[in-house]
Each structure stands twice: as structure tokens, then as C-alpha cells.
mmCIF file of C-alpha atoms and ligand atoms in Angstrom:
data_model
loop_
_atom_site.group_PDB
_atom_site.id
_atom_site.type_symbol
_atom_site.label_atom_id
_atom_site.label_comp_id
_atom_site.label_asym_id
_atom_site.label_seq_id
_atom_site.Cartn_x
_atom_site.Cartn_y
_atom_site.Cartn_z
ATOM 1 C CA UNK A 1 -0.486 -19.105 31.632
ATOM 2 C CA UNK A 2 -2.972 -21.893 30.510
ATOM 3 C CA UNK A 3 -2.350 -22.848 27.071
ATOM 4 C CA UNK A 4 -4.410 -25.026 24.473
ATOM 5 C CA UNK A 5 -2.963 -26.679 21.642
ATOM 6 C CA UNK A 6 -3.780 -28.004 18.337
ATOM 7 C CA UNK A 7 -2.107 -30.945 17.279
ATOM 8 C CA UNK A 8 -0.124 -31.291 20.354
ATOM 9 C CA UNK A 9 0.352 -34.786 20.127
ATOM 10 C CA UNK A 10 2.970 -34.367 16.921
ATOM 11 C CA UNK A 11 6.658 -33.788 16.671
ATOM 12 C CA UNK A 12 6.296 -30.242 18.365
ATOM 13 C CA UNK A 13 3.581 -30.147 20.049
ATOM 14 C CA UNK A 14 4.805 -32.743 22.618
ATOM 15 C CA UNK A 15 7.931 -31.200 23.001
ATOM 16 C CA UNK A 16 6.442 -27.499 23.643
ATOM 17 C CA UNK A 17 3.887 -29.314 26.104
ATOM 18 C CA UNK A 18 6.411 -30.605 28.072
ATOM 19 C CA UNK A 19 8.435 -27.424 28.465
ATOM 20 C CA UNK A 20 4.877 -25.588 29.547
ATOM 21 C CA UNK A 21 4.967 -28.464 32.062
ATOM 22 C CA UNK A 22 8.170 -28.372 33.283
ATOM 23 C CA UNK A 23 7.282 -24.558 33.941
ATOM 24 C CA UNK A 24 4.482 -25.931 36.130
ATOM 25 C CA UNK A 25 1.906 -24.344 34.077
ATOM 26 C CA UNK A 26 -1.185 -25.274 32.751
ATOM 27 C CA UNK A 27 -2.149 -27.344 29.023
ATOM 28 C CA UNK A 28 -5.238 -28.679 27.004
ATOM 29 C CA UNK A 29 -4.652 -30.516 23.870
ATOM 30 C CA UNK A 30 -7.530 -30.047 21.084
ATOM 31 C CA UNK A 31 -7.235 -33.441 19.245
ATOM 32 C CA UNK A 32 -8.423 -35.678 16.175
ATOM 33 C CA UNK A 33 -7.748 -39.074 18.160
ATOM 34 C CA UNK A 34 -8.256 -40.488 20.962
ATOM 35 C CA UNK A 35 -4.983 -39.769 22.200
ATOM 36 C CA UNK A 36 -3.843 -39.301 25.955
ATOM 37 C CA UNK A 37 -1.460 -37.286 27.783
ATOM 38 C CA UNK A 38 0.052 -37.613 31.495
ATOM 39 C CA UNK A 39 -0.782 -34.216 32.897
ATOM 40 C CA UNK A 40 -2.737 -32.978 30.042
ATOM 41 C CA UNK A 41 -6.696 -32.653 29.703
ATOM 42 C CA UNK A 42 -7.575 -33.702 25.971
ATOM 43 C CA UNK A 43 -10.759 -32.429 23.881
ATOM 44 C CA UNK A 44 -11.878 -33.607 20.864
ATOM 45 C CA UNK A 45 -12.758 -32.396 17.582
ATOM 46 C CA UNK A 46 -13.956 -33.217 14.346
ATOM 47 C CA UNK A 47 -13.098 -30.985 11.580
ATOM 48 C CA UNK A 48 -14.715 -33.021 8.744
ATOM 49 C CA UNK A 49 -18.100 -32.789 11.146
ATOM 50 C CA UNK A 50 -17.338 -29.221 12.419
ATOM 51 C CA UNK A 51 -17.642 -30.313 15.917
ATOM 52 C CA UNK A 52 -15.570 -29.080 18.582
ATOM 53 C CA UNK A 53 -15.810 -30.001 22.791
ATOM 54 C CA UNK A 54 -15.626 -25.971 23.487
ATOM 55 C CA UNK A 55 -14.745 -26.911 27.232
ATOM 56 C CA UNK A 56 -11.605 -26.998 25.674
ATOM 57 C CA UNK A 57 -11.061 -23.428 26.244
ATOM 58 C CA UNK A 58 -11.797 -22.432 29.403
ATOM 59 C CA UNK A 59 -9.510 -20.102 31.198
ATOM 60 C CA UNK A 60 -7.264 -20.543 27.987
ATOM 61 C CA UNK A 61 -4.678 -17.630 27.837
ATOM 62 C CA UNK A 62 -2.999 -18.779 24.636
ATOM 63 C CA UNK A 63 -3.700 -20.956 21.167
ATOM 64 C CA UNK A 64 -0.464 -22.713 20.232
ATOM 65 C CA UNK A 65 -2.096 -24.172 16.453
ATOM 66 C CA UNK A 66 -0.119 -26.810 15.065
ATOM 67 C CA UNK A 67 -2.730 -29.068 13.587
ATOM 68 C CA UNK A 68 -2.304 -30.329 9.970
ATOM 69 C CA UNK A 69 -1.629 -33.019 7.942
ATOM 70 C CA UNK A 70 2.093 -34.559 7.567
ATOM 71 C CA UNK A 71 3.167 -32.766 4.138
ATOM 72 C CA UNK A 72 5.962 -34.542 3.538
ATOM 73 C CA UNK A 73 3.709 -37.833 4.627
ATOM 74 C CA UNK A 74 2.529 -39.230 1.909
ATOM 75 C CA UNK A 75 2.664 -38.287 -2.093
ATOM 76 C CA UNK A 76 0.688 -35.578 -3.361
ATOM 77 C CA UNK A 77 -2.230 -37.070 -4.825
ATOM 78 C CA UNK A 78 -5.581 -35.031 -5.421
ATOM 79 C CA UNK A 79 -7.224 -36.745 -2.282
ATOM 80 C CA UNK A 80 -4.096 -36.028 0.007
ATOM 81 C CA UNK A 81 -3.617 -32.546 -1.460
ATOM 82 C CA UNK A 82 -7.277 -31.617 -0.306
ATOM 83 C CA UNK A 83 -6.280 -33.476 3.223
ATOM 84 C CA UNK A 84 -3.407 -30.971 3.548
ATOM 85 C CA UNK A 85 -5.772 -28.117 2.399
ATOM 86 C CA UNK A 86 -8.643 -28.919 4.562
ATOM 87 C CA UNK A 87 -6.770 -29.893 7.999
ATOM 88 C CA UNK A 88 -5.375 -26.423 8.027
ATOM 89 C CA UNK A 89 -7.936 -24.192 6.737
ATOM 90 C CA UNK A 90 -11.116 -25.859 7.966
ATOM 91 C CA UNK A 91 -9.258 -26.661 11.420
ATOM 92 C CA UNK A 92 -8.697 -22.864 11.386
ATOM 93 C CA UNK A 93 -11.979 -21.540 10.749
ATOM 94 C CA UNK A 94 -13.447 -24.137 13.387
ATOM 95 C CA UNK A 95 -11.319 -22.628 16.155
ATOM 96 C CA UNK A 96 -12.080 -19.136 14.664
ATOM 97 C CA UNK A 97 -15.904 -19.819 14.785
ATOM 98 C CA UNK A 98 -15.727 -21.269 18.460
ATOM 99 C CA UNK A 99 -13.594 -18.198 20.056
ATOM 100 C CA UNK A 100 -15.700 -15.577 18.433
ATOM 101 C CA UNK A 101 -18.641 -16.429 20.820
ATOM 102 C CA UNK A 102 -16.671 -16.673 23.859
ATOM 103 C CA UNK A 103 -17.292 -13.994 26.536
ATOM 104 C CA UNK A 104 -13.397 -14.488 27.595
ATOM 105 C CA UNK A 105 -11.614 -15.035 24.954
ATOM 106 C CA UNK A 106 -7.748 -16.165 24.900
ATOM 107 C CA UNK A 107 -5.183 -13.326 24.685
ATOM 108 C CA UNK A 108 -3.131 -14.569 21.655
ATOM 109 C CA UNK A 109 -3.132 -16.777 18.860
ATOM 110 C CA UNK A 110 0.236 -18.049 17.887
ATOM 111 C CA UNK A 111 -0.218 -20.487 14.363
ATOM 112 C CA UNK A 112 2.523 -22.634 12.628
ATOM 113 C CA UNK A 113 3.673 -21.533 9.361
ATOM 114 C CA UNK A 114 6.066 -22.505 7.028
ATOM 115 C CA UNK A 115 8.708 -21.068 4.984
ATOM 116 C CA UNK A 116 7.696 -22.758 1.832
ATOM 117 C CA UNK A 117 5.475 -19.948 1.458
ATOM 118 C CA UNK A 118 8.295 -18.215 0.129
ATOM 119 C CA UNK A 119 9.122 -18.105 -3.876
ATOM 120 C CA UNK A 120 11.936 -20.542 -4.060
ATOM 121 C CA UNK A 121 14.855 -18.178 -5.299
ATOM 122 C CA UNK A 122 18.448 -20.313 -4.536
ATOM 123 C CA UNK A 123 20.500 -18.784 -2.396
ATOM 124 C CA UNK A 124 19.307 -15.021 -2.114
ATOM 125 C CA UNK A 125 18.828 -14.639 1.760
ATOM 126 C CA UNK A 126 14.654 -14.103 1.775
ATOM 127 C CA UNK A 127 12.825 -11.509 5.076
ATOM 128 C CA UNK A 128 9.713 -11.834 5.850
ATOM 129 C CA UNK A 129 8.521 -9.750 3.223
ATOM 130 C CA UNK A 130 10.471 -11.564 0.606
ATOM 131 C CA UNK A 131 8.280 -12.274 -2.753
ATOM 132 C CA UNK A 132 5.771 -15.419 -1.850
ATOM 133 C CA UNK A 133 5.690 -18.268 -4.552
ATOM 134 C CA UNK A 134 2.787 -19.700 -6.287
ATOM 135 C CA UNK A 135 3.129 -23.118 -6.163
ATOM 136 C CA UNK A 136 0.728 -25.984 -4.715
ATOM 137 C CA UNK A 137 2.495 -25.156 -0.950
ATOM 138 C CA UNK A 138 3.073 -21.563 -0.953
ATOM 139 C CA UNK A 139 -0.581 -20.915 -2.071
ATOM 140 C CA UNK A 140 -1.863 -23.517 1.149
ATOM 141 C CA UNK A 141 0.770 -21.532 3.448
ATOM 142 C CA UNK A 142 -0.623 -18.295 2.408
ATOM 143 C CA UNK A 143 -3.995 -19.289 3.059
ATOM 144 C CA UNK A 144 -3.486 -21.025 6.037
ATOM 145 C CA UNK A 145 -1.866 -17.010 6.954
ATOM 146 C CA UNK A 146 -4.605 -15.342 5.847
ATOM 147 C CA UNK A 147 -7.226 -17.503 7.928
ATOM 148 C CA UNK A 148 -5.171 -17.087 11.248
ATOM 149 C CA UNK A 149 -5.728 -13.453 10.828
ATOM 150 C CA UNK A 150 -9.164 -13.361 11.288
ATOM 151 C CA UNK A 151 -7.998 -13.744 14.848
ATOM 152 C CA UNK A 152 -7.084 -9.708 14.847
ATOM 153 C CA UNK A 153 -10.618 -8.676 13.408
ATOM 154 C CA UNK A 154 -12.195 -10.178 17.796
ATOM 155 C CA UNK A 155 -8.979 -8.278 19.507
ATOM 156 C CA UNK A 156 -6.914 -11.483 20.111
ATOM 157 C CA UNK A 157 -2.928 -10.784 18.947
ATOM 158 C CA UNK A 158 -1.652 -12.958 16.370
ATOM 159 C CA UNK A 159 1.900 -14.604 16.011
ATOM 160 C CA UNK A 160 2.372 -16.790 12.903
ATOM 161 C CA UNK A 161 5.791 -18.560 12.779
ATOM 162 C CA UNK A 162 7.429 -19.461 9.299
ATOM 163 C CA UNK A 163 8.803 -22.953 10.428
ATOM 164 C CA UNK A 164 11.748 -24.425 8.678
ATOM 165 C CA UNK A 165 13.125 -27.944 8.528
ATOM 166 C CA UNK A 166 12.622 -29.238 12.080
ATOM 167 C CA UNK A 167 15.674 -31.144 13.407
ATOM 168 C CA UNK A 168 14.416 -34.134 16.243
ATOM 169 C CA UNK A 169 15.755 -37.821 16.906
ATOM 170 C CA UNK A 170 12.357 -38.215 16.940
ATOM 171 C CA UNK A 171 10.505 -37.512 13.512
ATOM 172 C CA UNK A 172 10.639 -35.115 10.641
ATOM 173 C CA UNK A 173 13.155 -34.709 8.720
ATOM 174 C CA UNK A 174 16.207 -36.186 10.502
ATOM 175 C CA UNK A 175 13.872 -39.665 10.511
ATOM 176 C CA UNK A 176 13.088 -39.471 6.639
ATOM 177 C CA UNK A 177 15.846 -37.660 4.443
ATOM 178 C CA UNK A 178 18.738 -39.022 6.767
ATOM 179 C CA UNK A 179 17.964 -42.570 7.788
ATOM 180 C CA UNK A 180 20.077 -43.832 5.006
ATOM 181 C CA UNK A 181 23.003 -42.062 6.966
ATOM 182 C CA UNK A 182 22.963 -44.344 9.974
ATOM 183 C CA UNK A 183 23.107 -47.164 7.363
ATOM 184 C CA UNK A 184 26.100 -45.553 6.357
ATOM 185 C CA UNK A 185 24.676 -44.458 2.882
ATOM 186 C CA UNK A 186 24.685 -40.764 3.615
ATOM 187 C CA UNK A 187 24.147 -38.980 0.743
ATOM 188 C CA UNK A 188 23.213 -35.856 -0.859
ATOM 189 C CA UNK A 189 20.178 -34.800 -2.521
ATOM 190 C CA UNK A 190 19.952 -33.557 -5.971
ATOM 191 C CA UNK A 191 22.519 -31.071 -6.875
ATOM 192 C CA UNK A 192 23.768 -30.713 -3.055
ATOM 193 C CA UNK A 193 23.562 -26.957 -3.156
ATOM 194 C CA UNK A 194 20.162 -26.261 -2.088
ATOM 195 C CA UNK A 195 20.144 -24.305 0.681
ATOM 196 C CA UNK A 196 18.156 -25.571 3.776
ATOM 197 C CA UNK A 197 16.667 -23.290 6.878
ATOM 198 C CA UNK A 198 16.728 -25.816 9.265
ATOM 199 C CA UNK A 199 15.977 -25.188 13.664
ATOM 200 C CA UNK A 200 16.513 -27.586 16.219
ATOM 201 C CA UNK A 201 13.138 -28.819 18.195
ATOM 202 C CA UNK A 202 14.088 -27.356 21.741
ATOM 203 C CA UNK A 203 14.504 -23.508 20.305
ATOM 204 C CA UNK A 204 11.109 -24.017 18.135
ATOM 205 C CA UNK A 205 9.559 -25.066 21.336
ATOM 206 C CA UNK A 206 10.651 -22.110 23.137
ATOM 207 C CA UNK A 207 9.689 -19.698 19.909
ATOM 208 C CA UNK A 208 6.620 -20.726 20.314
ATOM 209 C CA UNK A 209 6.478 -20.132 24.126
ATOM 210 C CA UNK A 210 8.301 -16.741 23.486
ATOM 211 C CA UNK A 211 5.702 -15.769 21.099
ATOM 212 C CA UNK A 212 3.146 -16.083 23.015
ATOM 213 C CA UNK A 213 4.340 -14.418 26.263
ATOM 214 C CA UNK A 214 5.734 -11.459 24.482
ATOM 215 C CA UNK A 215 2.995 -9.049 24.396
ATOM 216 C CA UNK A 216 4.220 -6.851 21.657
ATOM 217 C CA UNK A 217 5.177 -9.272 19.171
ATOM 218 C CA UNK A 218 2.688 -9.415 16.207
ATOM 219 C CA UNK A 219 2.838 -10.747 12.812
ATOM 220 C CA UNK A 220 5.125 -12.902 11.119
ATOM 221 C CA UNK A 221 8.462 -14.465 11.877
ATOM 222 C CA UNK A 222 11.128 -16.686 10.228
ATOM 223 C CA UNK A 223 11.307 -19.917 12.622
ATOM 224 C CA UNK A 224 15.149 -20.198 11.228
ATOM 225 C CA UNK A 225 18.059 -20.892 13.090
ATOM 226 C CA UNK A 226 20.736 -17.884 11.958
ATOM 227 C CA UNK A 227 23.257 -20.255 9.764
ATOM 228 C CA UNK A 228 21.389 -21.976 7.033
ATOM 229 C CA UNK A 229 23.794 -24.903 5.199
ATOM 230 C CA UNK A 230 23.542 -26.613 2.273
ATOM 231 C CA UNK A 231 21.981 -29.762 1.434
ATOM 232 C CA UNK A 232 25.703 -31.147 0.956
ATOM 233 C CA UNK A 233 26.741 -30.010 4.514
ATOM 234 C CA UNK A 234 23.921 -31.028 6.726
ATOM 235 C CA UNK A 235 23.971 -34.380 5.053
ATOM 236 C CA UNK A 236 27.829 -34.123 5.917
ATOM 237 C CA UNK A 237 27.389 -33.302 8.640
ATOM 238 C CA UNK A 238 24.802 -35.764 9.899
ATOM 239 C CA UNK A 239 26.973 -38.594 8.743
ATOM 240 C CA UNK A 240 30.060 -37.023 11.165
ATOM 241 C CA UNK A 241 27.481 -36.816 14.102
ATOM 242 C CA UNK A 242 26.515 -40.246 13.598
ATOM 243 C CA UNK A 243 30.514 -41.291 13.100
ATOM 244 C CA UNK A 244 29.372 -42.516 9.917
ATOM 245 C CA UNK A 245 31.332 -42.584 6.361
ATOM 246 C CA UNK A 246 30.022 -39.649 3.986
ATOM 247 C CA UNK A 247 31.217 -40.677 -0.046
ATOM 248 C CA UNK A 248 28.049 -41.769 -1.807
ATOM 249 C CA UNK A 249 27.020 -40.084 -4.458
ATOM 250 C CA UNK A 250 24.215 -37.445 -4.931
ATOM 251 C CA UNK A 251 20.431 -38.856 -5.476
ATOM 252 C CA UNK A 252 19.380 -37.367 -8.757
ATOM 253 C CA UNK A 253 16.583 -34.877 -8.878
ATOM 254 C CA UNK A 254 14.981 -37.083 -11.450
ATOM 255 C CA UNK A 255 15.130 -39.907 -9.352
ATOM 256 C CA UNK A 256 13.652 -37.775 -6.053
ATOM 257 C CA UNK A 257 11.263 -36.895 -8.434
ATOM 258 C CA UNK A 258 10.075 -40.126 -9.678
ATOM 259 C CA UNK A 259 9.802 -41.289 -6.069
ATOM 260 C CA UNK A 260 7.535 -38.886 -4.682
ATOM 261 C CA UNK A 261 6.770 -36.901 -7.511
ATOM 262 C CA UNK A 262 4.848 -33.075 -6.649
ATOM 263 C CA UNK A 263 5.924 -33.693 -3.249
ATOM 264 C CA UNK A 264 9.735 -33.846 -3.976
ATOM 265 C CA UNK A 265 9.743 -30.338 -4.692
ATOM 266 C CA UNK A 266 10.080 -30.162 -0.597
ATOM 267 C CA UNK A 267 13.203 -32.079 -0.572
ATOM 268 C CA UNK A 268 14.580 -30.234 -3.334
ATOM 269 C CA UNK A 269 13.160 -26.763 -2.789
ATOM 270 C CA UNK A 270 16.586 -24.242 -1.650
ATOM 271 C CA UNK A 271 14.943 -21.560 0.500
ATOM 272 C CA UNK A 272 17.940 -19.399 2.332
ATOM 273 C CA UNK A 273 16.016 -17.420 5.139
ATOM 274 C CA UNK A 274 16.599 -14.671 7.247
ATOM 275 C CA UNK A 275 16.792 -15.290 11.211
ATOM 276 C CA UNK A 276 17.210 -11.484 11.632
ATOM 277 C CA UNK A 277 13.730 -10.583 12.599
ATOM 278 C CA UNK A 278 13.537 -12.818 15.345
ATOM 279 C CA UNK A 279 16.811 -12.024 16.552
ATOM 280 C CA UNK A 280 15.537 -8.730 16.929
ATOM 281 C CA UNK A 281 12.740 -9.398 18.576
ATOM 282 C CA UNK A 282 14.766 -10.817 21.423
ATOM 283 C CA UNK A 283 14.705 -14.080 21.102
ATOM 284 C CA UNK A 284 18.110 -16.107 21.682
ATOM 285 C CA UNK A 285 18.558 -19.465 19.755
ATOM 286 C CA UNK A 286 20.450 -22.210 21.944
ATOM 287 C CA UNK A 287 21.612 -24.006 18.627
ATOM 288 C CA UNK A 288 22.881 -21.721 16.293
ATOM 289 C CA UNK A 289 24.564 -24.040 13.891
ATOM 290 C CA UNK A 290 23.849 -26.721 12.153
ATOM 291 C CA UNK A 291 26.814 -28.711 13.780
ATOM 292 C CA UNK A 292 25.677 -28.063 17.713
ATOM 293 C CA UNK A 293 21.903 -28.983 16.850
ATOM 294 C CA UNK A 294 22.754 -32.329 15.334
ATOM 295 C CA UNK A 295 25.788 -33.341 18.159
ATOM 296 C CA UNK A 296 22.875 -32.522 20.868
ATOM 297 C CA UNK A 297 20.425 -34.393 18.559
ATOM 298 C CA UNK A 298 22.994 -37.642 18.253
ATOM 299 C CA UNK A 299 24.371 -37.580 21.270
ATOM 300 C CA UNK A 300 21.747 -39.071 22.924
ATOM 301 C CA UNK A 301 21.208 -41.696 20.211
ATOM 302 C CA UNK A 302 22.632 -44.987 20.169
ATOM 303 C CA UNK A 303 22.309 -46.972 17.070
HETATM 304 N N1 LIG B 401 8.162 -30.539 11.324
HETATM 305 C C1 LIG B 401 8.553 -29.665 10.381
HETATM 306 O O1 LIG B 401 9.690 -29.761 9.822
HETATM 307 C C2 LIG B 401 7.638 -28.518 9.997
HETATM 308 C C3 LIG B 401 8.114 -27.553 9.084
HETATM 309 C C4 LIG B 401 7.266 -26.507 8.707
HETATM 310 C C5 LIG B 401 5.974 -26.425 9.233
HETATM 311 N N2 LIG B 401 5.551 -27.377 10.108
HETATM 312 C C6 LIG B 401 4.156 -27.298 10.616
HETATM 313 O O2 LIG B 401 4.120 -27.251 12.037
HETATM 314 C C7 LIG B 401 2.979 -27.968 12.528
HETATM 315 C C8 LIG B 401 3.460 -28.981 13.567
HETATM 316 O O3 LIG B 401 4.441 -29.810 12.949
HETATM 317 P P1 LIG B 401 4.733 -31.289 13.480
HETATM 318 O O4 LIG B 401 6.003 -31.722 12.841
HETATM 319 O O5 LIG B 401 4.572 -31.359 14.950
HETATM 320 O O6 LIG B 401 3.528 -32.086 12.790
HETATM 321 P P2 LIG B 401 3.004 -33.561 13.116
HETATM 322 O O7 LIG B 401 3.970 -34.323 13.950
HETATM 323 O O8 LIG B 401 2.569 -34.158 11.811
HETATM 324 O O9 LIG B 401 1.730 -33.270 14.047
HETATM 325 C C9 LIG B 401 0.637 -32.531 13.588
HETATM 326 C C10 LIG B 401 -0.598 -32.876 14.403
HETATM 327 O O10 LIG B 401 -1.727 -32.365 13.709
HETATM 328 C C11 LIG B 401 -2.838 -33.227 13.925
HETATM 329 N N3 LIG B 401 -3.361 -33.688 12.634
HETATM 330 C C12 LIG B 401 -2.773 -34.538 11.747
HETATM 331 N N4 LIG B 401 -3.577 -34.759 10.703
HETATM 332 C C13 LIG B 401 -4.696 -34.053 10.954
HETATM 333 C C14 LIG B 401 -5.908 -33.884 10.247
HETATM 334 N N5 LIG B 401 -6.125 -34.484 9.073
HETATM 335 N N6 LIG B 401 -6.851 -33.077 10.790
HETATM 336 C C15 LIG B 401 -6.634 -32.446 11.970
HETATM 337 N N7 LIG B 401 -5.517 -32.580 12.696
HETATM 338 C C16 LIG B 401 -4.564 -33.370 12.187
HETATM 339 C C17 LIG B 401 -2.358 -34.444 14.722
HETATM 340 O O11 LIG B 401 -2.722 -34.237 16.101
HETATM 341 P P3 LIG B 401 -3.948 -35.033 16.745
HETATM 342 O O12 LIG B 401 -3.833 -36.475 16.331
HETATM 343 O O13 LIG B 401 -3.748 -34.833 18.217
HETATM 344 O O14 LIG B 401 -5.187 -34.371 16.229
HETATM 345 C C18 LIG B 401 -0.840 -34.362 14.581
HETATM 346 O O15 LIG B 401 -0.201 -34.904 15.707
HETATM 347 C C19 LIG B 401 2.310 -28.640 11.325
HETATM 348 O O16 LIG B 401 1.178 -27.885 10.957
HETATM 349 C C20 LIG B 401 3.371 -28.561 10.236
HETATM 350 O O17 LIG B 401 2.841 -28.437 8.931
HETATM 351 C C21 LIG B 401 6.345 -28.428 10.513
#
């Protein structure tokens, strides 16, 4: 397989490019910077311009999409909000508008989604065709959806994965929410009981892969692990991975939301999702609890 993907140089897309390495096949990387790759050919584009080096796709068998703004970055404001908005949706229709014309086109399209697309509803576990909120994040997640699809209307299959809370040494949420932890302030958020879908890097890397090689997958799929915790135990358990002490108190909502006001509604959203589908679909998680992900996650840490 030759893949190209968007935003490869983030948290996931390096990680998924290396394993397409390691199994000696082939990648592009379709990027906003200048960045470079060992073993990777790199084409730029410019979504603001609509310009796009179409080289990019030649003898491409899959899109991995994974390009967007950080949205848990930078606060909310009306400038960033249209950042997040446009470097999904106009990233999107770019690569949309650039396959359409190509005489051979990739096979399958398989997009990052997210699960904050889904109406925040405590702990009742939530499918895939669980009730979809209306806030500021579930509206961009459902439109981000919706543009993907326009992938099935010129034959290609598409795979859009509802991502949850990534869990890497290096970046996301492990790097943000629990920093304080290897200070030895680990501490809860809000109320402690919000319930968070998290999936260790090295099975959403292989999802992704999966996806795209399995020719009869189609549609949409929780990218869960099968045991989501509470905000109380993964911060518990983060401290005992790091052999740190876990007594400080909770941070108030108030305070969370103070700090990074619209945006803390990420940090204190509880979204309890369903695994099952995937499961189904045959794919096998290596990390299927919260307490194996983060002792392979630490273990190789030293602080
Ligand atoms: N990490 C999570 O917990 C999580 C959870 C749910 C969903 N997701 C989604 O999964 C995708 C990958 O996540 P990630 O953690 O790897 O993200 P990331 O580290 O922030 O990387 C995203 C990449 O997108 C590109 N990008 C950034 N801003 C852009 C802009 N304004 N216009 C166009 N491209 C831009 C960049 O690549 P270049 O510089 O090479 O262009 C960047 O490296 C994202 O779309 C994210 O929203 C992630």
C-alpha cells in the first residue's frame, strides 16, 4: 500500500507513519510547513490559498486525514474558533476537489473524528448512533463528517474514526491535563466523575492502518479503548504510574472554567463510549485498560 497523509507530522500521524514504515511500505505527507521526514516525500499545501502540490497523490492507495487545528491548543476565541472550523472543513473540501479529477483515484478515505460529536449525557454508555450534541464542537465534528462523505458520491470507501482522548509521552493529553502529576500535584478535575474514553497511541495507529486495509469496513467507528475510567481514576492512576503521591484536591469546574473558558468544556465534558463496534469489526486493542496503556506509556519515561 502507498499511503498519503494529512497532518502527519502531529501526535498521530508520526506514529502511524512509522508503523507504515516499519511494514516497509510506502508514505507521502500533505503538509502546512515546511516540515521534513526521513523516508517520507512531503507536499505542500495551502488551505487559506486553496493550493495543493497534486503530485502528492500519485499511486496513492489510501488518505489517512488528520489535519486540523490543536482544539485543546489555545482558548476559544472567535478568530481560533474559525481556525478550528476552517482547517478541517476547507482542508477537506481541498482534498475532495483535487481527487475528483484524478483518473486513478485512491481506494479509501479514512478521516479523524472525534467523539465530542456526541451529546454529552454522563455516564450512559453512547454507540455510534447515540444522539449527537449541539454545541460549538459537536456541530464542527459533524461537519467535518458530513464533508468526508463526499468521498462516497466518486466511489472511494470512507472510514471516519470517532477519536477519544489520545494517551502519548509525547503530546495530548497526558502532556497538558497531567503534567502537574509528575510534579507530584496530581489532581482531579472538576467533580472527578466524568467519564473519559481514552486509547493509547500504538492501537490508534493501527485503527487507522486496520481501517484502511479492511475492505468492507465503512462508516463510522468509536476510536475507544473497551474500559472507559473516570476522571478520578486515570488521574489516579497516572500519579501510581509515575510513583507519584495522589491527595490533592479536585480543581473546581469554575476555576477550569475561568482558565480556558468555552474550551474547558473538553476537560470537563463526561462522554462514556462504546468500543463494541470496533470490536466487532475485528479489530483487537493491545491496551485494553487504562492501567496497561499508562505503565507502557511511563515506563519508558524517566523524570
Ligand atoms: N489527540 C487527541 O486526543 C485527539 C482526539 C480526538 C480527535 N483528534 C483529531 O485527530 C487528528 C490528529 O490528532 P493529533 O493529536 O495528531 O493532532 P496534532 O498533533 O495537532 O497534529 C495535527 C496536524 O494537522 C496539521 N495542522 C495543524 N494546524 C493546521 C491548520 N491550521 N491547517 C492545516 N493543517 C493544520 C499539522 O500538520 P502540518 O504542520 O504537517 O500541516 C499538525 O501536525 C486531529 O484532527 C485531531 O483533531 C485528536
Amino acid at each position: 500500500m502507498k499511503y498519503l497523509i494529512s497532518g502527519g507530522s502531529g501526535l498521530v500521524g508520526k506514529v502511524i507513519t512509522s508503523k507504515i514504515l516499519t511494514q516497509n511500505e510506502q508514505v507521502n505527507w500533505l503538509t502546512s510547513s515546511k516540515k521534513e521526514q526521513k523516508n517520507v516525500s512531503c507536499f505542500s499545501w495551502n488551505i487559506d490559498k486553496n493550493e495543493i502540490d497534486t503530485n502528492c497523490f500519485t499511486n496513492v492507495d489510501a488518505i489517512i486525514h488528520l489535519a486540523g487545528a490543536g482544539v485543546a491548543e489555545k482558548n476559544w476565541t472567535e478568530t481560533r474558533k474559525k481556525e478550528l472550523i476552517d482547517s478541517r472543513l476547507k482542508s477537506t473540501q481541498l482534498l475532495f476537489d483535487s481527487v475528483k479529477n484524478l483518473t486513478n483515484k485512491p481506494k479509501v478515505i479514512v478521516a479523524a473524528s472525534a467523539i465530542g460529536i456526541y451529546k454529552n449525557q454522563d455516564d450512559l454508555l453512547l454507540n455510534e448512533e447515540s444522539e449527537q450534541g449541539t454545541d460549538f464542537l459537536a456541530t464542527l465534528t459533524k461537519d467535518w463528517e458530513n464533508a468526508v462523505n463526499q468521498f462516497e458520491n466518486i466511489g472511494i470507501r470512507v472510514v471516519k474514526l470517532r477519536i477519544g482522548i489520545v494517551l502519548s509521552a509525547d503530546g495530548g493529553y497526558l502532556q497538558k491535563v497531567a503534567a502537574p502529576a509528575k510534579w507530584g500535584f496530581a489532581s482531579a478535575l472538576g467533580n472527578g466523575k466524568m467519564i473519559t474514553s481514552w486509547i493509547h497511541i500504538n492501537d490508534l495507529a493501527d485503527l487507522f492502518l486496520f481501517a484502511a486495509k479492511k475492505e468492507n469496513l465503512n462508516g463510522v467507528y468509536n476510536a475507544v479503548a473497551p474500559n472507559p475510567v473516570t476522571n478520578y481514576e486515570i488521574t489516579k492512576q497516572i500519579a501510581k504510574a509515575l510513583h507519584r503521591p495522589f491527595f490533592m484536591p479536585n480543581v473546581p469546574a469554575f476555576a477550569l472554567k475561568l482558565i480556558f473558558g468555552e474550551m474547558a468544556a473538553v476537560i470537563l465534558m463526561s462522554q462514556n463510549i462504546s468500543a463494541q463496534k470496533t470490536i466487532n469489526a475485528g479489530f483487537k486493542f493491545e491496551f485494553e485498560t487504562v492501567n496497561e496503556a499508562l505503565n507502557n506509556i511511563y515506563k519508558k519515561v524517566i523524570y
